[in-house]
Short mmCIF file of C-alpha atoms and ligand atoms in Angstrom, two decimals:
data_model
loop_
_atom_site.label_atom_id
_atom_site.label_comp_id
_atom_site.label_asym_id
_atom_site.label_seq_id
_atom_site.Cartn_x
_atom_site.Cartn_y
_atom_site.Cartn_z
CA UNK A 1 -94.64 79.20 265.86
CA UNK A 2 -95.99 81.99 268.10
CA UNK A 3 -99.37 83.48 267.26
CA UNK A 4 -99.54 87.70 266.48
CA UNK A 5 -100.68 89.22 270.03
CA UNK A 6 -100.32 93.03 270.51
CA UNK A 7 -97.00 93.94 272.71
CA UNK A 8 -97.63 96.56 275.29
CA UNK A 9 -95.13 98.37 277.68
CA UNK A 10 -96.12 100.15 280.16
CA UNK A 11 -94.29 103.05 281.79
CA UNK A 12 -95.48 102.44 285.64
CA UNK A 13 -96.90 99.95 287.52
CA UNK A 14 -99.98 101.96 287.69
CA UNK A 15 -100.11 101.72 283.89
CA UNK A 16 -99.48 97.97 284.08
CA UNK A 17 -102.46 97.36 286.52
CA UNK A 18 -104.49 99.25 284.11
CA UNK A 19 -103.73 97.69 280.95
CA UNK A 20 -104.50 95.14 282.85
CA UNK A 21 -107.71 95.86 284.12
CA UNK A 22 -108.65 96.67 280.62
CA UNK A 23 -107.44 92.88 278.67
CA UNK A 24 -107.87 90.92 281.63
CA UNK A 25 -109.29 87.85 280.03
CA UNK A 26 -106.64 88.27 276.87
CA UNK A 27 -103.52 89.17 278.14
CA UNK A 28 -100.24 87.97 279.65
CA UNK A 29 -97.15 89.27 281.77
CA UNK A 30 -94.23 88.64 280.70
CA UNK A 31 -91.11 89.70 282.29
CA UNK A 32 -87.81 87.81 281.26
CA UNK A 33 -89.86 85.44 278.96
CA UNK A 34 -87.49 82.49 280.07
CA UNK A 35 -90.37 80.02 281.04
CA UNK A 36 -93.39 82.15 279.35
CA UNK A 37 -91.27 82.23 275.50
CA UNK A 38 -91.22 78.23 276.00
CA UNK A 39 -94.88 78.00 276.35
CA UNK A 40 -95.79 80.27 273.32
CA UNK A 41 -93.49 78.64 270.95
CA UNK A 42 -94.53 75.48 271.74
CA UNK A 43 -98.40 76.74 271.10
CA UNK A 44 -99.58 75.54 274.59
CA UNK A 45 -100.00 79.01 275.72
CA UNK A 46 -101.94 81.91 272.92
CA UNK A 47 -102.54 85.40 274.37
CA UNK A 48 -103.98 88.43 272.60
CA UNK A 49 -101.74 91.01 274.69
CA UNK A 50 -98.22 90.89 276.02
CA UNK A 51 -97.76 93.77 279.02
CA UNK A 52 -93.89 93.66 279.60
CA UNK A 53 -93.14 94.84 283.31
CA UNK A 54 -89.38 93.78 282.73
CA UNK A 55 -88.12 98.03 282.51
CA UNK A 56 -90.75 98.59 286.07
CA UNK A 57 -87.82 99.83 288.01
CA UNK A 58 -90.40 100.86 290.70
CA UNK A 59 -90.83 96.45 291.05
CA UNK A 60 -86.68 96.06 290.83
CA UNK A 61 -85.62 96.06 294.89
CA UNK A 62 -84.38 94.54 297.85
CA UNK A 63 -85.29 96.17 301.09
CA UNK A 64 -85.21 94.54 305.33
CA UNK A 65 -86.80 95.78 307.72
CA UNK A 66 -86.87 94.48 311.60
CA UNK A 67 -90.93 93.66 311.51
CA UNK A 68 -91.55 92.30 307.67
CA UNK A 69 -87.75 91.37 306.81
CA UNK A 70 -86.74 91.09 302.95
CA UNK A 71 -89.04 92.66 300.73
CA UNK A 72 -88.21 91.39 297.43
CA UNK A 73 -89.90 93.39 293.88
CA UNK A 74 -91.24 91.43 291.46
CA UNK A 75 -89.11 91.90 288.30
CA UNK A 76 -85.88 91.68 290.33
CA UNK A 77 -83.71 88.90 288.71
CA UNK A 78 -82.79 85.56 290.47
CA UNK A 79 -78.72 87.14 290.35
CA UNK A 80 -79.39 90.09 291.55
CA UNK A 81 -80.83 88.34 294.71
CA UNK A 82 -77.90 85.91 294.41
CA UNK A 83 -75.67 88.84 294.96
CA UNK A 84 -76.99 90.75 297.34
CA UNK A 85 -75.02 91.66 300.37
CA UNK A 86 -77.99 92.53 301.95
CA UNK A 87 -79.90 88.94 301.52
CA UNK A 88 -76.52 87.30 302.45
CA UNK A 89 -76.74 89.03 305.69
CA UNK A 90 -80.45 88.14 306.44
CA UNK A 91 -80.94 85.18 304.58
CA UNK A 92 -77.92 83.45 303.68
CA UNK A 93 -79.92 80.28 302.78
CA UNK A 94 -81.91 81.96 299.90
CA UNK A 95 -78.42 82.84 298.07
CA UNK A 96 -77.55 79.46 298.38
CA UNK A 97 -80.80 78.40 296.83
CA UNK A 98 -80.92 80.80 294.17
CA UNK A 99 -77.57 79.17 293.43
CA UNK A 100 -79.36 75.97 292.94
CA UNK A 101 -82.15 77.94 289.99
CA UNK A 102 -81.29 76.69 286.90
CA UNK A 103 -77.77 78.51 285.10
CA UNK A 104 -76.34 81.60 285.38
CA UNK A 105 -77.98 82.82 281.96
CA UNK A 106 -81.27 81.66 282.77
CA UNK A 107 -80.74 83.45 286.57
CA UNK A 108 -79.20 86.36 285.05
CA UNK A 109 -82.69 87.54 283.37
CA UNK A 110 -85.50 85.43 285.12
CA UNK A 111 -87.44 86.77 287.83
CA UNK A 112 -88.67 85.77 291.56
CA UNK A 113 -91.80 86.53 290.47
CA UNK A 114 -92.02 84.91 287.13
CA UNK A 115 -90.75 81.85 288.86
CA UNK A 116 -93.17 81.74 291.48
CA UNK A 117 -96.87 82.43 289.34
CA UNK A 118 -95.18 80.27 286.51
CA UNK A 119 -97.54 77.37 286.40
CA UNK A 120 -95.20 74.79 287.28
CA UNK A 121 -93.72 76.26 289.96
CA UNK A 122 -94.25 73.11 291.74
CA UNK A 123 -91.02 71.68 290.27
CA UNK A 124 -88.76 75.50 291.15
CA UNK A 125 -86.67 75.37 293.50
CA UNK A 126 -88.08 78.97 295.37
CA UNK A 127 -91.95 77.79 295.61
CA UNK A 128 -90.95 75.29 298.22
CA UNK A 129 -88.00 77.25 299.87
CA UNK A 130 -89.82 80.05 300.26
CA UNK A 131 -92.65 78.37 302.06
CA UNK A 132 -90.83 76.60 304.32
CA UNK A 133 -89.02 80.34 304.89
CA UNK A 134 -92.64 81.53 305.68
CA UNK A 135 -92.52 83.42 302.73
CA UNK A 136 -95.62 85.83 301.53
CA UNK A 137 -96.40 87.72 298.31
CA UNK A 138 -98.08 90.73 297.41
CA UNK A 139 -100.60 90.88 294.80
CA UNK A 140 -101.99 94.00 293.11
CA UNK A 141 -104.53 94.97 291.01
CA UNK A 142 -106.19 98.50 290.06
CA UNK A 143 -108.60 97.99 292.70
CA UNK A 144 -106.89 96.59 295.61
CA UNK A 145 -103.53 95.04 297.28
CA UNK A 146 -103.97 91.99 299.10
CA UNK A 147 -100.72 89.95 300.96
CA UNK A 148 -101.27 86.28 301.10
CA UNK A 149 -98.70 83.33 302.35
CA UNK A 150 -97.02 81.94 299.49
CA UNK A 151 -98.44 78.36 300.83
CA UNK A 152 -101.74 79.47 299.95
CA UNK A 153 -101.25 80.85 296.72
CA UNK A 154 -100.97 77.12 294.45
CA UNK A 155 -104.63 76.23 294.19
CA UNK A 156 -103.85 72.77 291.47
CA UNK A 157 -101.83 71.94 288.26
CA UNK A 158 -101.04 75.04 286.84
CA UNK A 159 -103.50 76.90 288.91
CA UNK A 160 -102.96 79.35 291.45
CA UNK A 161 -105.13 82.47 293.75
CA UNK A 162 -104.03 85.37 291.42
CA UNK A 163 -106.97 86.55 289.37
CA UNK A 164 -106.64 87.16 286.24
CA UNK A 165 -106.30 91.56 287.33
CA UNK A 166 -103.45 90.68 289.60
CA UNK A 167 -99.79 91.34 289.57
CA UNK A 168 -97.55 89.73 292.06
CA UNK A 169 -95.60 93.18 292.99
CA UNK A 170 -93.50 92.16 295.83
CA UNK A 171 -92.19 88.85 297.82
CA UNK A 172 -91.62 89.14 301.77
CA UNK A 173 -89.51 86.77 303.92
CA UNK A 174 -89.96 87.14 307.11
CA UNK A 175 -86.96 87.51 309.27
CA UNK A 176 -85.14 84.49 310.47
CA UNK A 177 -86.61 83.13 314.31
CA UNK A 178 -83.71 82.91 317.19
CA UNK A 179 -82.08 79.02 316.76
CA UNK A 180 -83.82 78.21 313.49
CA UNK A 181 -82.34 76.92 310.34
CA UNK A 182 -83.57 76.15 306.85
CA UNK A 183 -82.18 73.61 304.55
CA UNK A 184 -83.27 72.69 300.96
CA UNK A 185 -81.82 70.33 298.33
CA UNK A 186 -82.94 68.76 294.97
CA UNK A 187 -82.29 65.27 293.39
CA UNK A 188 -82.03 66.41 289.62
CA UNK A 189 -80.19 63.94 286.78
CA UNK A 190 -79.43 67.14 284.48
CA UNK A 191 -77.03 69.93 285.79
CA UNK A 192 -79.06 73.19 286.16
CA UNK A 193 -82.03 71.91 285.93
CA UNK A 194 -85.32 71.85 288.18
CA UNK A 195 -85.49 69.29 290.31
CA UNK A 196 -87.00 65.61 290.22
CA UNK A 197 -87.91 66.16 293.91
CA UNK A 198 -87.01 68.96 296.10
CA UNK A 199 -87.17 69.14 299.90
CA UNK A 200 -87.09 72.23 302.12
CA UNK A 201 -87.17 72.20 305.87
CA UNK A 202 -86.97 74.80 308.60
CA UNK A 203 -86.39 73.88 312.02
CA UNK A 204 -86.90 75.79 315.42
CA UNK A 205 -85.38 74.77 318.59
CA UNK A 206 -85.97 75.32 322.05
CA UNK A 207 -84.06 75.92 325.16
CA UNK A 208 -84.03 72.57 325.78
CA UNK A 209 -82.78 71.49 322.79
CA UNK A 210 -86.23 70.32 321.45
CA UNK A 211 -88.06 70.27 318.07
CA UNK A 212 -90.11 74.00 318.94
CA UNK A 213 -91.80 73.91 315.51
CA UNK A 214 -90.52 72.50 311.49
CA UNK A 215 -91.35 73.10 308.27
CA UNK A 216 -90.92 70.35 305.68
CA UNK A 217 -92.41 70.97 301.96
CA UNK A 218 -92.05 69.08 299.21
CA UNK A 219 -91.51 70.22 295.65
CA UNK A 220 -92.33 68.10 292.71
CA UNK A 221 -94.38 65.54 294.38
CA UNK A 222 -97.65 66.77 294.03
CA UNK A 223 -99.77 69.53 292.02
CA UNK A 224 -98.94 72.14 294.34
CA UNK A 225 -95.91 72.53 296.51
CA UNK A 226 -96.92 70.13 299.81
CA UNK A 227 -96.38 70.91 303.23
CA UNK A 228 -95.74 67.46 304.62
CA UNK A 229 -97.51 68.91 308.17
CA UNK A 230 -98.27 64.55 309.57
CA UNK A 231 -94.30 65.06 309.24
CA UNK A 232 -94.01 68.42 311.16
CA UNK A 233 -96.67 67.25 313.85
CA UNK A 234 -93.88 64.25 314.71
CA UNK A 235 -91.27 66.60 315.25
CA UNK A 236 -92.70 69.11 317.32
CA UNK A 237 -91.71 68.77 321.34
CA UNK A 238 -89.19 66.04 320.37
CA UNK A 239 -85.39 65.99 320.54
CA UNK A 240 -83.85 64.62 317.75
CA UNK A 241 -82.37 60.83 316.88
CA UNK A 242 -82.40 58.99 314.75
CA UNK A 243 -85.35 56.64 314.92
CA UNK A 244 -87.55 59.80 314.85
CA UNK A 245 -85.98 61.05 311.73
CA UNK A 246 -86.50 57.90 310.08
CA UNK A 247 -90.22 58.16 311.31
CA UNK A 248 -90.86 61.65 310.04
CA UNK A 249 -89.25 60.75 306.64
CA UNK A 250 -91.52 58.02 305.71
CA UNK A 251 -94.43 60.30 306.90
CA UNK A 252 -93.27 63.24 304.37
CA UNK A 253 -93.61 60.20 301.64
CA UNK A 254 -97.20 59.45 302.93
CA UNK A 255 -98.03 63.34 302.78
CA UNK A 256 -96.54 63.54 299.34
CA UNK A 257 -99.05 62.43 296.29
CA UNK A 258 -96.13 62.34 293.48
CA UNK A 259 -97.29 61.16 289.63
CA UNK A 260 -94.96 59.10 287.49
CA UNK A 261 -93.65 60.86 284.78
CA UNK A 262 -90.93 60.84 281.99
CA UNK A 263 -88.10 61.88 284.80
CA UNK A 264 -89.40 59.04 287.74
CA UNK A 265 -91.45 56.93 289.05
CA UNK A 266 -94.13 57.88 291.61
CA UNK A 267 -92.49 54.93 294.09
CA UNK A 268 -88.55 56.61 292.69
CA UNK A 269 -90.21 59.87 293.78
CA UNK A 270 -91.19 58.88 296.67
CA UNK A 271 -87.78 57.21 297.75
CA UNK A 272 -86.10 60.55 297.00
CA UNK A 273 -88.74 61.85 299.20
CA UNK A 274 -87.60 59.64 302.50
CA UNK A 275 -84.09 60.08 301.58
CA UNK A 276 -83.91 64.05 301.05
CA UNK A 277 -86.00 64.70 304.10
CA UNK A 278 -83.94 62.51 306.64
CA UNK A 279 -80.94 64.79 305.26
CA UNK A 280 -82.72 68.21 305.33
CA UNK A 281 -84.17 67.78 308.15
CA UNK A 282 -81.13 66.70 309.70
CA UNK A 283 -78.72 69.59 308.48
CA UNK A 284 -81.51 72.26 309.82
CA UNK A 285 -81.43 70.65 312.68
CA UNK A 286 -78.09 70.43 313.44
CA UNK A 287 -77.51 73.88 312.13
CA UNK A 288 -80.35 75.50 314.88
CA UNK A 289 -78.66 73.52 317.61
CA UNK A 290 -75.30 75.32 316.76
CA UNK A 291 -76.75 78.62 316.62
C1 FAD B 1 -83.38 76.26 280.87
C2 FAD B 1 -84.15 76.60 282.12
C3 FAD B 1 -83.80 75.99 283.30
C4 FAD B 1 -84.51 76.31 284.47
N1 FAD B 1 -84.15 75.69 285.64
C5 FAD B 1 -84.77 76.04 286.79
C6 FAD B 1 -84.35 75.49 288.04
O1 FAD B 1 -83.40 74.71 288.14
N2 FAD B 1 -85.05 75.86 289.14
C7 FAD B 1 -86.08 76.74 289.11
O2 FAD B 1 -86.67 77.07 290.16
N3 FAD B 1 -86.48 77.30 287.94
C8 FAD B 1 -85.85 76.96 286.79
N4 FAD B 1 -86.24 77.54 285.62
C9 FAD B 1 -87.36 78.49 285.63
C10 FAD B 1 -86.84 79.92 285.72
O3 FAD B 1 -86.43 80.19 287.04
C11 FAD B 1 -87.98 80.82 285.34
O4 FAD B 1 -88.11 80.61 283.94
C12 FAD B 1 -87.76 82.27 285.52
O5 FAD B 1 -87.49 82.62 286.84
C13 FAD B 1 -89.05 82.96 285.11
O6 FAD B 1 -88.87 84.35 285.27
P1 FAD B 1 -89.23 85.29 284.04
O7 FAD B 1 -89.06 86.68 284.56
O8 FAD B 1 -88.44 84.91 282.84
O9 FAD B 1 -90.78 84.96 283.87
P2 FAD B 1 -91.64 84.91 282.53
O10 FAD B 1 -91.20 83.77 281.68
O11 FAD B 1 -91.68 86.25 281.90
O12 FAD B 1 -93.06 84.58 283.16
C14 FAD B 1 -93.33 83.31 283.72
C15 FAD B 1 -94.79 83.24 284.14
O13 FAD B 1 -95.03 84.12 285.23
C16 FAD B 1 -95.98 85.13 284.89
N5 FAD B 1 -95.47 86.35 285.50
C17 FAD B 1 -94.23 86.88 285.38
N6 FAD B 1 -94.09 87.92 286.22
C18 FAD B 1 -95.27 88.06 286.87
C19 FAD B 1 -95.75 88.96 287.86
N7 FAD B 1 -94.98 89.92 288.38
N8 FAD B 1 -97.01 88.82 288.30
C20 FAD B 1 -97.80 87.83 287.80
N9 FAD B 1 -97.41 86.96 286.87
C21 FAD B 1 -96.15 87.06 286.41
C22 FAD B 1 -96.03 85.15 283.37
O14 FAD B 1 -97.29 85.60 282.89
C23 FAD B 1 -95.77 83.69 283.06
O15 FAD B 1 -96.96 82.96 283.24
C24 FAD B 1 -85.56 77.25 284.43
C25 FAD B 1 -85.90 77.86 283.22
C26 FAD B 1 -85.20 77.55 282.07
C27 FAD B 1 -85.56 78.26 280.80
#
């Protein structure tokens, strides 16, 4: 059963960051209500106020520029990014991820940003992908704006650096380096589902044909989404074979701290760990070289 709590709309994002302002300690966004409905039904989640930002056209966009790259609005829907020519063009991996977020139904009225401040975010398939993109979001309140890396923003279970003023109003991806490719995948035993483990990578190459710098970050095997950086540090200045991938694999399973839950085991987890970073980091690799 969900508890009474007051529904407001607002009619700008001005209006939204006051409302706000005003029920800070009492309210909740909700924007396509596919992960927040869950939580209220099931009672784990009672709020006094609802602000719906779902009809903020003003947070519903997909801009590039050269400097910044893809600026993404909050409220705009996992599809919509999906489908955009634009994103193809400048980051064909993200369309290809997106393709990996749950079903079309669930993509056609969930949001980036209700993906990424959901609490378990951990587990999405974005949190990670984005990070390893280099990825940063804007958050805004009444008061201020403030732009933080997305790798900064999961603070523990559940937990993350928005206070409790803040609306994430916009998600940046920086544009893609010369000869550098990103690769992400998830282990999952349901179809359209999030993932038991996920692993993203991004690797740089040099003119030489060497490791210039790599991102590898693991969702689902910790709290927060994990940079595995002992991992990175071993492929930096390296060229690639395969004893060194096998080496910075079994470092991303020492950076990970998975649990054991109802889906796996923390030593499963960690397996999938090892296996999904040899290929990731692989594919990225080979993919930058080709470039
Ligand atoms: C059946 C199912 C399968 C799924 N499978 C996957 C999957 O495979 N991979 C994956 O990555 N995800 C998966 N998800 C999660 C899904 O992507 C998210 O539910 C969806 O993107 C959330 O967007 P929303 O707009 O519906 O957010 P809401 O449910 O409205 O909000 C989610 C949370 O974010 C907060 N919030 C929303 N917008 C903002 C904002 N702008 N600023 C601050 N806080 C905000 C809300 O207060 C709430 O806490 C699945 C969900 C379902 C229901």
């Amino acid at each position: 059963m969900i508890h009474d709590f007051t529904y407001l709309k607002p009619g700008s994002l001005q209006e939204a960051l006051s409302m706000l302002a005003d029920h800070k300690d009492e309210c909740k966004i909700i924007c396509g209500g596919q992960s927040l409905l869950i939580m209220m039904r099931q009672g784990i989640l009672v709020t006094d106020y609802l602000i719906d930002i779902k009809g903020l056209d003003e947070l519903n966009y997909i801009t590039y520029d050269e400097r910044e790259g893809l600026k993404i609005g909050a409220t705009t829907t996992h599809r919509l990014i999906e489908k955009s020519e634009l994103v193809k063009k400048k980051c064909p991996i993200l369309v290809e991820i997106e393709k990996k977020v749950a079903s079309i139904q669930v993509r056609n009225w969930g949001s980036i940003a209700g993906n990424l401040a959901h609490g378990d975010a951990q587990a999405g398939d974005l949190a990670p992908s984005l990070i390893a993109l280099g990825a940063k979001v804007k958050l805004a309140s009444s008061k201020r704006d403030r732009i933080m890396p997305l790798e900064e923003f999961y603070t523990g279970f559940f937990e993350n650096a928005m206070n409790n003023d803040e609306l994430m109003v916009e998600v940046r991806v920086p544009p893609i380096q010369d000869r550098a490719a990103t690769t992400y995948t998830k282990f999952n035993l349901i179809g359209n589902d999030q993932g038991i483990v996920g692993v993203a990578s991004t690797v740089v190459i040099d003119q030489n044909g060497a490791c210039k710098d790599a991102r590898i970050v693991l969702g689902n095997s910790g709290v927060t989404p994990i940079r595995a950086k002992n991992a990175e540090k071993i492929l930096r200045g390296k060229g690639l074979d395969d004893g060194l991938i096998a080496e910075v694999a079994e470092a991303a399973a020492r950076d990970a701290d998975p649990v054991s839950d109802i889906h796996a085991s923390e030593e499963f987890r960690r397996h999938l760990i090892r296996v999904l970073t040899k290929r990731m980091v692989k594919q990225a690799w080979d993919q930058a070289a080709h470039l």
